[in-house]
Coordinates of C-alpha atoms and ligand atoms in Angstrom, one line a residue:
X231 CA 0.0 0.0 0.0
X232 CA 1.3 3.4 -0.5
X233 CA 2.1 5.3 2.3
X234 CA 3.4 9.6 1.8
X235 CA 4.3 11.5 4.8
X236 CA 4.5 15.2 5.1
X237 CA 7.3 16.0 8.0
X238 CA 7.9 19.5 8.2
X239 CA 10.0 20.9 11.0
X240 CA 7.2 23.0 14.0
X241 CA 8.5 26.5 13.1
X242 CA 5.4 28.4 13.8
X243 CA 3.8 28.8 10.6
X244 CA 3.0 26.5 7.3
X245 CA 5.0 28.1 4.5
X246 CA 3.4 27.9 1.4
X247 CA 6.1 25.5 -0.1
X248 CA 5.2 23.3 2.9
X249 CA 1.7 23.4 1.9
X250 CA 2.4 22.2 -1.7
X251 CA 4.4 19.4 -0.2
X252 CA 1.5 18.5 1.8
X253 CA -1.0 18.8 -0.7
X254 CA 1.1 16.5 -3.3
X255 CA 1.4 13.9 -0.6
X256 CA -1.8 13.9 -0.3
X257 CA -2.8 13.7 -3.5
X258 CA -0.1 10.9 -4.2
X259 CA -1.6 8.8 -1.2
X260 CA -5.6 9.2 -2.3
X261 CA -4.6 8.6 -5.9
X262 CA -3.3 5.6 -5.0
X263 CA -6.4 4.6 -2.2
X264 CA -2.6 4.7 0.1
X265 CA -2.3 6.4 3.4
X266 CA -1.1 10.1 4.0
X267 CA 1.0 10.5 7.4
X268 CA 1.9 13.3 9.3
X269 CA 4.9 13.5 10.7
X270 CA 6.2 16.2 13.3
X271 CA 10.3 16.4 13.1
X272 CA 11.5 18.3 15.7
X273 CA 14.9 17.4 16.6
X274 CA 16.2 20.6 16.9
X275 CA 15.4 21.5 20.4
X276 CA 16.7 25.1 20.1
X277 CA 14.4 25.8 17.2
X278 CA 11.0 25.1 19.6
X279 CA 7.9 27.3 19.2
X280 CA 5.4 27.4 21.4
X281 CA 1.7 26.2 19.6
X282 CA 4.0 25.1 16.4
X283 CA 2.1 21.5 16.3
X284 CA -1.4 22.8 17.0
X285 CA -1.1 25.6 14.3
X286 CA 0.0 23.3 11.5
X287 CA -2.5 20.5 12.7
X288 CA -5.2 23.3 12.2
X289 CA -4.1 25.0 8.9
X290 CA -3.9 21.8 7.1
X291 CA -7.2 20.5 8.1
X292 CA -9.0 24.0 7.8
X293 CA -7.4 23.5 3.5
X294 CA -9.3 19.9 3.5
X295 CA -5.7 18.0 4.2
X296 CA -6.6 15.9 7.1
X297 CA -4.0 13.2 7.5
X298 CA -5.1 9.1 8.4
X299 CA -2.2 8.9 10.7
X300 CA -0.3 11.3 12.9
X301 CA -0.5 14.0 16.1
X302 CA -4.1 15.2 16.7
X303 CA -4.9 18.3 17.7
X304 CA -6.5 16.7 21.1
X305 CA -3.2 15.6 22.1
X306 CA -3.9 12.3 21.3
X307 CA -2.3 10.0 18.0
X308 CA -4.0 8.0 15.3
X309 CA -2.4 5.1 13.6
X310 CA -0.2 2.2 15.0
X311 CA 3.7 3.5 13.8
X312 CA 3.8 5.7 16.5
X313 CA 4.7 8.5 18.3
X314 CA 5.0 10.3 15.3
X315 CA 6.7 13.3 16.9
X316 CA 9.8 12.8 16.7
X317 CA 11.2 14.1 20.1
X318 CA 9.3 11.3 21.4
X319 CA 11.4 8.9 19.8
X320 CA 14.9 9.7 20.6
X321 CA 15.8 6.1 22.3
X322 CA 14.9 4.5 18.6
X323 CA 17.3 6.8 17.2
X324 CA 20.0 6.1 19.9
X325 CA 19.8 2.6 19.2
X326 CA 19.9 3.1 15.5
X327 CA 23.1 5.1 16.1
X328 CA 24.8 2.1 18.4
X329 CA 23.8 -0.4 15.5
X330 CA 25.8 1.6 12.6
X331 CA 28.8 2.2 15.0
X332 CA 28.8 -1.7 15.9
X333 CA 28.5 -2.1 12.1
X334 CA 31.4 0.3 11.1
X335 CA 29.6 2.7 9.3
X336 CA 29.7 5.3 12.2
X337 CA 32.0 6.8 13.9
X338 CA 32.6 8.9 17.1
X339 CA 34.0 12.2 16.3
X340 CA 36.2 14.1 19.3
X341 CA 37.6 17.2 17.7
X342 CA 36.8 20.4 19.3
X343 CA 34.6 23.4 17.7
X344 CA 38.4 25.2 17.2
X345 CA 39.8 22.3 15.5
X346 CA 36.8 22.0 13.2
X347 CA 37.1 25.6 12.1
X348 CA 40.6 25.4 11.5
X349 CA 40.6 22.8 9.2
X350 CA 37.5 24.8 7.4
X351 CA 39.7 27.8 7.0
X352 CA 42.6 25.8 6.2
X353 CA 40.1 23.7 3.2
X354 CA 38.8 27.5 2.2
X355 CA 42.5 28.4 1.6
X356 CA 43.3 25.7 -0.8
X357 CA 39.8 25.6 -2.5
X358 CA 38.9 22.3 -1.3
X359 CA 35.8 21.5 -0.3
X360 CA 34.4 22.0 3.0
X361 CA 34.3 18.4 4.5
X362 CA 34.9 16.6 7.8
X363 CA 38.4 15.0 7.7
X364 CA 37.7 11.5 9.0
X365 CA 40.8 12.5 11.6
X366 CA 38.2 10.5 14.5
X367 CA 37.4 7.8 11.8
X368 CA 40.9 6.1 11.8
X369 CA 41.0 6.1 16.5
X370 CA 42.0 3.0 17.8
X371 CA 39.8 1.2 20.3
X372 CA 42.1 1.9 23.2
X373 CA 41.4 5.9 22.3
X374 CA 38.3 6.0 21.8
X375 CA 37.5 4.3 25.0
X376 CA 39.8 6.5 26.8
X377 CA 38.5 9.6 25.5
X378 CA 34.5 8.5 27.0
X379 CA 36.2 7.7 30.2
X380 CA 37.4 11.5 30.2
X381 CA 33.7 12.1 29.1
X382 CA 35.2 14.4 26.4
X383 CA 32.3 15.3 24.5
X384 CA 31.5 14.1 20.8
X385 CA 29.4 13.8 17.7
X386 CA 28.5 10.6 15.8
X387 CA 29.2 10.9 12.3
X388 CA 27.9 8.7 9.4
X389 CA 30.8 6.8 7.3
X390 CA 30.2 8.3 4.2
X391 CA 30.9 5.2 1.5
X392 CA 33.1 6.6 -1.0
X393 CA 31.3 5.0 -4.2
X394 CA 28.6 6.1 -7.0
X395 CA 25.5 7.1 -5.2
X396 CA 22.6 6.1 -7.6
X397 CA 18.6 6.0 -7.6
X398 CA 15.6 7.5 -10.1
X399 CA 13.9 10.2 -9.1
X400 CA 10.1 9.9 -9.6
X401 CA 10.3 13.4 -10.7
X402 CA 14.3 14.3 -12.1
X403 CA 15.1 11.2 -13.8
X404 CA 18.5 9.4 -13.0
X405 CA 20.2 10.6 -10.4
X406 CA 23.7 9.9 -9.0
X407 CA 26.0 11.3 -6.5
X408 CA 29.8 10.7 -5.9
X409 CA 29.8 9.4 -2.0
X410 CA 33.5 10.5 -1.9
X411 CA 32.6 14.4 -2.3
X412 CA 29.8 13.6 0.6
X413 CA 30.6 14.9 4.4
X414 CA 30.8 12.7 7.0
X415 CA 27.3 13.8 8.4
X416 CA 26.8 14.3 11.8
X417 CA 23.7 11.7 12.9
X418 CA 24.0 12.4 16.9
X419 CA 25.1 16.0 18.3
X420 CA 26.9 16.1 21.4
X421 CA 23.6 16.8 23.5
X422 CA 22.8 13.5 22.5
X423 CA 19.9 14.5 20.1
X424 CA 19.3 12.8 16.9
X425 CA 19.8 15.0 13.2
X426 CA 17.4 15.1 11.1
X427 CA 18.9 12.8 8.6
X428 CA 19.0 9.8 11.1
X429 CA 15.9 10.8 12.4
X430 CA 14.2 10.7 9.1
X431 CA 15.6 7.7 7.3
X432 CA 14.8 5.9 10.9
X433 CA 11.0 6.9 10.9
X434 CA 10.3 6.1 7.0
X435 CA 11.7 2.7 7.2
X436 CA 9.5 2.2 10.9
X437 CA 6.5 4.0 9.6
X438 CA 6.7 2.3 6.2
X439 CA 6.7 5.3 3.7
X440 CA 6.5 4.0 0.0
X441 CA 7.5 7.6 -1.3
X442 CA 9.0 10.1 -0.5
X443 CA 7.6 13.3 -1.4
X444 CA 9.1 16.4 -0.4
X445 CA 11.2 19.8 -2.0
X446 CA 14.2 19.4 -4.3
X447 CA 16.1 21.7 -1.2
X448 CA 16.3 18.4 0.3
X449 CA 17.7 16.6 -3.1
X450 CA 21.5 16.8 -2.1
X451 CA 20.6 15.0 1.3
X452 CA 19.5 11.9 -0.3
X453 CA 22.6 10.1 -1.0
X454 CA 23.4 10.6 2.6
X455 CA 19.7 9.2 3.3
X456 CA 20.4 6.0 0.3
X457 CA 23.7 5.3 1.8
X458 CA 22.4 5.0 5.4
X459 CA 19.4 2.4 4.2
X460 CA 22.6 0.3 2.9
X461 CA 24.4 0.4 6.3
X462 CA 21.2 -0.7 8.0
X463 CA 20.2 -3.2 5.5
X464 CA 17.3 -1.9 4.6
X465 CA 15.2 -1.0 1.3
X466 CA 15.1 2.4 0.4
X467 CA 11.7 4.0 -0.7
X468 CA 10.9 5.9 -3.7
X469 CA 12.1 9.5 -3.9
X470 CA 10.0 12.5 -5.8
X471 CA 12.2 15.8 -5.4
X472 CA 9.5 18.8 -5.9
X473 CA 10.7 21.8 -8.0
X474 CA 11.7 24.6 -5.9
X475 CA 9.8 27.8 -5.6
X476 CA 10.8 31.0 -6.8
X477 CA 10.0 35.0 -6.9
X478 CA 8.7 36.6 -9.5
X479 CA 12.5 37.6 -10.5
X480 CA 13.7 33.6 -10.2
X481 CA 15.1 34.0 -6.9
X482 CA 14.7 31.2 -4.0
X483 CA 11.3 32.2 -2.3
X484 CA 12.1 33.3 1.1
X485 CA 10.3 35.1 3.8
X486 CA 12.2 37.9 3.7
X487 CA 10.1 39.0 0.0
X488 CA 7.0 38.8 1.3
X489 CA 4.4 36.5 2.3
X490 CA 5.1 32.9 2.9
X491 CA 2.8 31.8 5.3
X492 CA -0.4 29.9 4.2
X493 CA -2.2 31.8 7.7
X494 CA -1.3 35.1 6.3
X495 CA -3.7 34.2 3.3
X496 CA -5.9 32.6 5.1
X497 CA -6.4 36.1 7.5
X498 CA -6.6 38.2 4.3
X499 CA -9.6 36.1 3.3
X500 CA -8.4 33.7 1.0
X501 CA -10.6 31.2 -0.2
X502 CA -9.2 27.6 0.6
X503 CA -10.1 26.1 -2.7
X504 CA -8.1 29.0 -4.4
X505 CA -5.3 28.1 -1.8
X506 CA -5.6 24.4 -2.6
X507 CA -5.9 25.2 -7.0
X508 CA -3.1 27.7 -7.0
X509 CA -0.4 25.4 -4.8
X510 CA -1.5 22.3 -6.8
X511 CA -0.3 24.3 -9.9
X512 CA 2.5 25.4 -8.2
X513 CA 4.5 23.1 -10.6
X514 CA 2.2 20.4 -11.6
X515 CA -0.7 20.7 -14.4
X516 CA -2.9 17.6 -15.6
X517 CA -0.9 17.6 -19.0
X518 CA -2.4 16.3 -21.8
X519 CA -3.6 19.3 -23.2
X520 CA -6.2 19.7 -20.5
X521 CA -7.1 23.3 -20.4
X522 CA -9.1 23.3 -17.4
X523 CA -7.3 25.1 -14.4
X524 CA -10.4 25.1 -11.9
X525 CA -10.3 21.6 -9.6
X526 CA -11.6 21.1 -6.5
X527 CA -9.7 19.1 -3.8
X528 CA -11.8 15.8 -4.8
X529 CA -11.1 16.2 -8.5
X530 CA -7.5 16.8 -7.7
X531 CA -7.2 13.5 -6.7
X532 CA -8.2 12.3 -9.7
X533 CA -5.7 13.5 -11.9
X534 CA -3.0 14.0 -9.8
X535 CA 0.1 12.4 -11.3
X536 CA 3.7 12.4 -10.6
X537 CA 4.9 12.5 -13.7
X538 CA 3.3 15.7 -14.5
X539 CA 5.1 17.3 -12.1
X540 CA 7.4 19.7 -13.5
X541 CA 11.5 20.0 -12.9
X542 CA 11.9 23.6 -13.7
X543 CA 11.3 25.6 -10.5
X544 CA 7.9 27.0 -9.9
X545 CA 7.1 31.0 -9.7
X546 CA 5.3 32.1 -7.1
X547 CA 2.8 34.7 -8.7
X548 CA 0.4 36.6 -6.4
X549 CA -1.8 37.5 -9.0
X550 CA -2.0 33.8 -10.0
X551 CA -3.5 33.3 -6.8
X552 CA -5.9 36.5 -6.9
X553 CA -7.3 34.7 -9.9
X554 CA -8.1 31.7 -8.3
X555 CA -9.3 33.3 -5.9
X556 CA -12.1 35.3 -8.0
X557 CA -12.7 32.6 -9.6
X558 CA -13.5 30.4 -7.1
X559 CA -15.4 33.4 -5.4
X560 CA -17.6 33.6 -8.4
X561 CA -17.9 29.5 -8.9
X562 CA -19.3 29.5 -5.2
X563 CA -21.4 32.2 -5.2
X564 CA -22.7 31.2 -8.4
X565 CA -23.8 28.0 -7.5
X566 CA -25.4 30.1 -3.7
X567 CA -27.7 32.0 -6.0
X568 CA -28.9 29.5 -8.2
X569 CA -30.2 27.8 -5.1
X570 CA -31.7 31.2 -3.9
X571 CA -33.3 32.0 -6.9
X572 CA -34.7 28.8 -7.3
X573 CA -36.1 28.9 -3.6
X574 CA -37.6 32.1 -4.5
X575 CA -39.4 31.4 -7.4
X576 CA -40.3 28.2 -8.2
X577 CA -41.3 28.9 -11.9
X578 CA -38.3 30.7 -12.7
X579 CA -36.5 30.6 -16.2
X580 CA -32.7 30.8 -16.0
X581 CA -30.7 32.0 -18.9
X582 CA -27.5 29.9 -19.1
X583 CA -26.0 31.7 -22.6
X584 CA -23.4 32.5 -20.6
X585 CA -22.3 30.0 -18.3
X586 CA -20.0 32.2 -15.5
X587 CA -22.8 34.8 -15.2
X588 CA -26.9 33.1 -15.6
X589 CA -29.5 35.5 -16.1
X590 CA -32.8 35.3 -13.9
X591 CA -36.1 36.0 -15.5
X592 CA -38.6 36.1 -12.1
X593 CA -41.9 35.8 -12.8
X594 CA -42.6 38.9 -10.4
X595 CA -41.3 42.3 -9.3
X596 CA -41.3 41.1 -6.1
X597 CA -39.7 37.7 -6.1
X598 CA -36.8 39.9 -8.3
X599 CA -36.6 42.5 -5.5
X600 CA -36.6 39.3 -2.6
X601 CA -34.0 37.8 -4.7
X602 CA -31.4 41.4 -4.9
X603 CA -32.0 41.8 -1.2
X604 CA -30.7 38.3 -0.4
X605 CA -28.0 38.0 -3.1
X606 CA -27.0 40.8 -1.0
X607 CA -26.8 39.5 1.6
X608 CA -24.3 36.9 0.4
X609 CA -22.3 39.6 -0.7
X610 CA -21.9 41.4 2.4
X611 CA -20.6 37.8 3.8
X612 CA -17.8 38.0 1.6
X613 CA -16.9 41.4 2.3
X614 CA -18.1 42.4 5.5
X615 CA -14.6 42.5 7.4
X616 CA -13.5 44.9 4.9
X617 CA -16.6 47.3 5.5
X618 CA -17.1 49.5 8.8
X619 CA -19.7 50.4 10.8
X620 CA -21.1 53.3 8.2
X621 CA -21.5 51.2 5.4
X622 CA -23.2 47.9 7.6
X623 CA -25.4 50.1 9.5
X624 CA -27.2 51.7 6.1
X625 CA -30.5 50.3 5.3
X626 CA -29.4 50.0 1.6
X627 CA -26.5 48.5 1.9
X628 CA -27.5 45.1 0.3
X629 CA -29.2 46.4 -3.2
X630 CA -25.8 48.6 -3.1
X631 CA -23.4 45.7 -2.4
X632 CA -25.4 43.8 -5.6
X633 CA -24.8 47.1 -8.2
X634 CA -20.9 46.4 -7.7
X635 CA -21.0 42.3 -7.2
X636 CA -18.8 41.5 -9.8
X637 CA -16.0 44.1 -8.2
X638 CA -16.6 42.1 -4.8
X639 CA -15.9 39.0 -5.9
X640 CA -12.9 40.0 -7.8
X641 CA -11.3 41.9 -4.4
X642 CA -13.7 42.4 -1.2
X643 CA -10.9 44.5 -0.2
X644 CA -11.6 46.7 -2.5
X645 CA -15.6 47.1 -1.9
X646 CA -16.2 50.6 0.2
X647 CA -14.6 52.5 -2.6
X648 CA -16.9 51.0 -4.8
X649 CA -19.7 52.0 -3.1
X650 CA -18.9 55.4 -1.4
X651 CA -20.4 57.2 -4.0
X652 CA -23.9 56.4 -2.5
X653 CA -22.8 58.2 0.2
X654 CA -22.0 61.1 -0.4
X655 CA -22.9 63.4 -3.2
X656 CA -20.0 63.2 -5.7
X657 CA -17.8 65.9 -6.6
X658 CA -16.9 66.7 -10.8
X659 CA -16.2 68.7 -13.4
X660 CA -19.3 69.0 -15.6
X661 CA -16.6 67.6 -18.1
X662 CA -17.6 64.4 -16.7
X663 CA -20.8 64.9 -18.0
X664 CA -19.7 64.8 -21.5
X665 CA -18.4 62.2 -23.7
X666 CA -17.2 63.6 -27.4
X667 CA -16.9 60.1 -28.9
X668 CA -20.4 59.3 -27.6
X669 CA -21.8 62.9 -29.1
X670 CA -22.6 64.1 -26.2
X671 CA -21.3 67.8 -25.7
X672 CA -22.5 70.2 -23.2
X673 CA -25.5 71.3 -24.7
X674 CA -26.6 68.1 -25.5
X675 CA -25.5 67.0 -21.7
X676 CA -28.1 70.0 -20.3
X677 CA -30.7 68.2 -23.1
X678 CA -30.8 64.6 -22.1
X679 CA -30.4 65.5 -18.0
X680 CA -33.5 67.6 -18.3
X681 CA -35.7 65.0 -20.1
X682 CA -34.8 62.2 -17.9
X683 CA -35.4 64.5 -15.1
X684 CA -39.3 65.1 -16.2
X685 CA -39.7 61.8 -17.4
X686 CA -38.7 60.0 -14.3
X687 CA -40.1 62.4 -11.9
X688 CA -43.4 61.3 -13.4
X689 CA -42.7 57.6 -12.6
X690 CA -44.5 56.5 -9.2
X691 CA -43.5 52.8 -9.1
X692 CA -39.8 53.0 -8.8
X693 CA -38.8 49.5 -10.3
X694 CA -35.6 48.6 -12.1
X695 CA -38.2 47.8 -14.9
X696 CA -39.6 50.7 -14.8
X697 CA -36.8 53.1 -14.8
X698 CA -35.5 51.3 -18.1
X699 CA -38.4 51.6 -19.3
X700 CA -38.1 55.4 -19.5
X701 CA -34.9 56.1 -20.4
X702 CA -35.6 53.9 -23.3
X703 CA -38.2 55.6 -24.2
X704 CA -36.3 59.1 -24.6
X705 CA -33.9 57.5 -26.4
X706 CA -36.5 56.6 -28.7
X707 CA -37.6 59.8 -29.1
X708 CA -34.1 61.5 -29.6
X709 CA -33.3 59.0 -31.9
X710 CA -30.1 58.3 -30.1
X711 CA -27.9 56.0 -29.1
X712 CA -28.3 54.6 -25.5
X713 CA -25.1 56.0 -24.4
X714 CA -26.2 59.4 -25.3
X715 CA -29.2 59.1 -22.2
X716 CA -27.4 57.1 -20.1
X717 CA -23.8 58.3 -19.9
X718 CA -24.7 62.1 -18.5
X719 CA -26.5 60.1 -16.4
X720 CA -24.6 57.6 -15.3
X721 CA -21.9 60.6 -14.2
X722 CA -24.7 62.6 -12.9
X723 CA -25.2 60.2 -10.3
X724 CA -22.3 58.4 -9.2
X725 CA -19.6 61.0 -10.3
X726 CA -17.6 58.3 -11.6
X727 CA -16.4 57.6 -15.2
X728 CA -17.2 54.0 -14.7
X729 CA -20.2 53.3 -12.8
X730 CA -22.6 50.2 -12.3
X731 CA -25.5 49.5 -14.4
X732 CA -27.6 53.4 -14.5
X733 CA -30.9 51.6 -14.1
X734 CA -29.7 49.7 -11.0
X735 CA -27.9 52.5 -9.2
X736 CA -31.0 55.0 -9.8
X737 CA -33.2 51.8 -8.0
X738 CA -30.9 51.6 -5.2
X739 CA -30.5 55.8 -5.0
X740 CA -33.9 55.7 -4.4
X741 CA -36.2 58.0 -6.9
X742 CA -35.9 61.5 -4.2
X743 CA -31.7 61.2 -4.4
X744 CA -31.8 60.6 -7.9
X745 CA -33.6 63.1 -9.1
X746 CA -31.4 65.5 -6.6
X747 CA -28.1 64.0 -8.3
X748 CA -29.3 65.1 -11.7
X749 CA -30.7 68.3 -10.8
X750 CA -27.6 68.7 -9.2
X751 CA -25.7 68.3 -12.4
X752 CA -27.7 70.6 -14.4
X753 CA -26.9 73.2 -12.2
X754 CA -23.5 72.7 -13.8
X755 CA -24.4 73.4 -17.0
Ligands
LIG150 N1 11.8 18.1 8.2 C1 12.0 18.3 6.9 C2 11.4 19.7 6.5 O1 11.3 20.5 7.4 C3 11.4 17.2 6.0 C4 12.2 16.9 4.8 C5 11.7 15.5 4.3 O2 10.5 15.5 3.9 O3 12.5 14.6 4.3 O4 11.2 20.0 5.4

């Protein structure tokens, strides 16, 4: 059975490579019907933060990655490989580490912190490279055993076998390694605490990982990992180095340029199906020409494939993820107010012409005006942390929130400038009121404003409908083109170049403001 693990080091935050590591695991593992472990590796005491675990155990389940076995967030472990922390499991390490030194593929290693860094400077000097140099390897018995009587403190270092390194990489091909140009890695510090190379080749072989999934940063450690499964006799699982990640100008992603961590995201409101889409195509696509970019987590694990996995390194594009993110905004939403509409009005014919944005025809006014007041209400869900207390508190705010709904679901962020111009009569040049291209010049802006304004100060029932109704009938009249109505309208009201929809804005001004707004402008002229 296949069995991934994702074994990030607790440092206080998921980083967004750590999440596409996760997520491939994952995908790998359901793909296959296999198991997906997680695995905490935190052998380096010094590095301990506080709520590291939790925080990780919650960000990955809150994306949909829940794991079969591994720490749960009650404390408490699932699965029968166990601990899988890995500070819980120094005595397995220990014993690992006696079994290699008995073996001859360890060593102890006395030399002092000043004897080390002399022989680096001393390698830097004639451009060698830096490695240990096996000084410890060649101590007699008698030495050694004098040197723990006199409890002089020491490392244990792995033998490095000085051979051809080989193994295919799931995702880079045929790889191989010269074991002579390896270091003599260090396995057990002198506090007694297991590296993270022992550690890990220990717990895959225990916890019976099939493949191993996990960034290409950790590429030139798997020789050292190969070379220990030798010494212990042991087969070596399957290895899938994941391209690395990179900035926009091909640099290593690092914290330092921005935003890393998957809660960051999550706080700024990021959907987690646009988190899930844009790391899975963080170098991986479904290949075969498929166009499609839009999956959720389930279909993911459809087509999921290693070998689609790329080598080149992966750019991390914030925009990339804003797109998902609308998209996904406008996928769910969409699919929230079929449902409403459909609860609404029973008999109601949906125009699907254009699949990303369906047309409702209600068979009432009122089931219409029902349906804008709760599709507003949806909307001001998805933007409401962005919006204070003036905007939530106004009576209006829904049928305003629906005139700008496609800006919403493209950036909530962005939603009170959107809207402040029902708030406060807007200030413009009567330029604005013009539009050459269109034919409308001054005089003909002072034309159109003043037969709108008698024309809808007639209308009593104040009805998107109704208002359309109206200004299509002047244009009728004038002979025009629609623009030539609507645009010194349009500006009239909202101030604003590019406004919603005249017919809607009017409907949610409310018939008094609107025909204030355009008297307003004719003062202007
Ligand atoms: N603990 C390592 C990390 O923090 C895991 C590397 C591996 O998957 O082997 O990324």
């Amino acid at each position: 059975m296949v069995r991934t693990r994702f074994a990030p080091s607790p440092t206080g935050y998921l980083h967004v490579g750590g999440l596409r590591t996760a997520l491939y695991c994952y995908l790998f593992a359901k793909k296959n019907k296999g198991k997906f472990l997680l695995r905490i590796e935190d052998t380096d005491q010094e590095r301990f933060v506080e709520g590291a675990v939790e925080n990780l155990i919650k960000t990955l389940s809150w994306v949909g990655l829940d794991h079969d076995e591994g720490p749960m967030l009650d404390g408490s472990e699932k699965g029968k490989f166990g601990p899988y922390t890995q500070s819980k499991r120094t005595e397995i390490y220990l014993k690992h580490a006696d079994e290699l030194l008995e073996k001859g593929h360890a060593y102890r290693c006395f030399c002092t912190k000043e004897r080390l860094d002399e022989m680096r400077e001393k390698q830097e000097k004639n451009k060698l490279p830096p490695m240990y140099d096996r000084t410890c390897a060649n101590l007699q018995k008698s030495e050694i055993e004098e040197k723990l009587k006199a409890k002089i403190p020491f490392v244990v270092r792995q033998k490095m076998p000085y051979e051809l390194i080989k193994f295919k990489d799931l995702v880079r091909g045929n790889v191989q390694f010269d074991g002579k140009i390896i270091d003599d890695q260090v396995l057990i510090k002198s506090d007694g605490f297991p590296t993270y190379h022992l550690a890990n080749v220990v717990d895959d072989h225990f916890m019976e990982i099939t493949h191993v999934i996990r960034g290409e940063e950790w590429l030139p450690s798997t020789p050292k990992h190969i070379a220990l499964y030798k010494a212990f006799g042991w087969e070596h699982p399957e290895f899938a180095h994941l391209p690395l990640l990179l900035n926009e100008d091909k640099s290593k992603l690092s914290k330092r340029q921005g935003d890393v961590s998957v809660e960051s995201y999550i706080e700024k409101g990021y959907l987690k199906e646009a988190i899930i889409n844009f790391a899975a195509f963080l170098g991986w696509n479904p290949g075969g020409g498929e166009e499609k970019e839009i999956f959720t987590l389930e279909e993911l694990e459809e087509v999921f494939s290693i070998e689609h996995v790329h080598k080149a390194g992966a750019v991390f594009n914030i925009e990339k993820l804003d797109w998902f993110n609308w998209k996904w905004q406008k996928e769910i939403f969409n699919k929230k107010i079929f449902t409403l509409a459909k609860e609404i009005d029973k008999k109601i014919e949906i125009d699907l012409s254009r699949k990303d944005q369906p047309k409702f025809l209600f068979t009432s006014e009122d089931k219409e005006e029902k349906f804008i007041e709760e599709k507003g209400k949806i909307l001001l869900e998805i933007c409401r942390k962005y919006l204070d207390e003036k905007y939530l508190s106004d009576k209006n705010i829904f049928k305003m929130l629906v005139t700008v709904e496609e800006k919403i679901l493209r950036d909530p962020k962005e939603t009170s400038s959107q809207i402040d111009f029902y708030f406060s009569q807007p200030n413009y040049s009567k330029e604005l009121l013009t539009h050459e291209k269109m034919g409308v010049d001054l005089t003909w802006a002072k034309k159109s404003l003043e037969e709108s304004q008698k024309d809808l100060e007639k209308l009593d029932n104040w009805k998107i409908s109704e208002i359309k109704n109206v200004l299509t009938k002047i244009v009728e009249r004038f002979a025009c083109k629609n623009g030539q109505v609507f645009w010194p309208l349009r500006a009239a009201l909202s101030g604003l170049e590019f406004s919603p929809g005249v017919f809607e804005v009017m409907y949610t001004l409310g018939k008094k403001e609107s025909i204030e707004r355009i008297k307003k402008a004719l003062a202007k002229l």
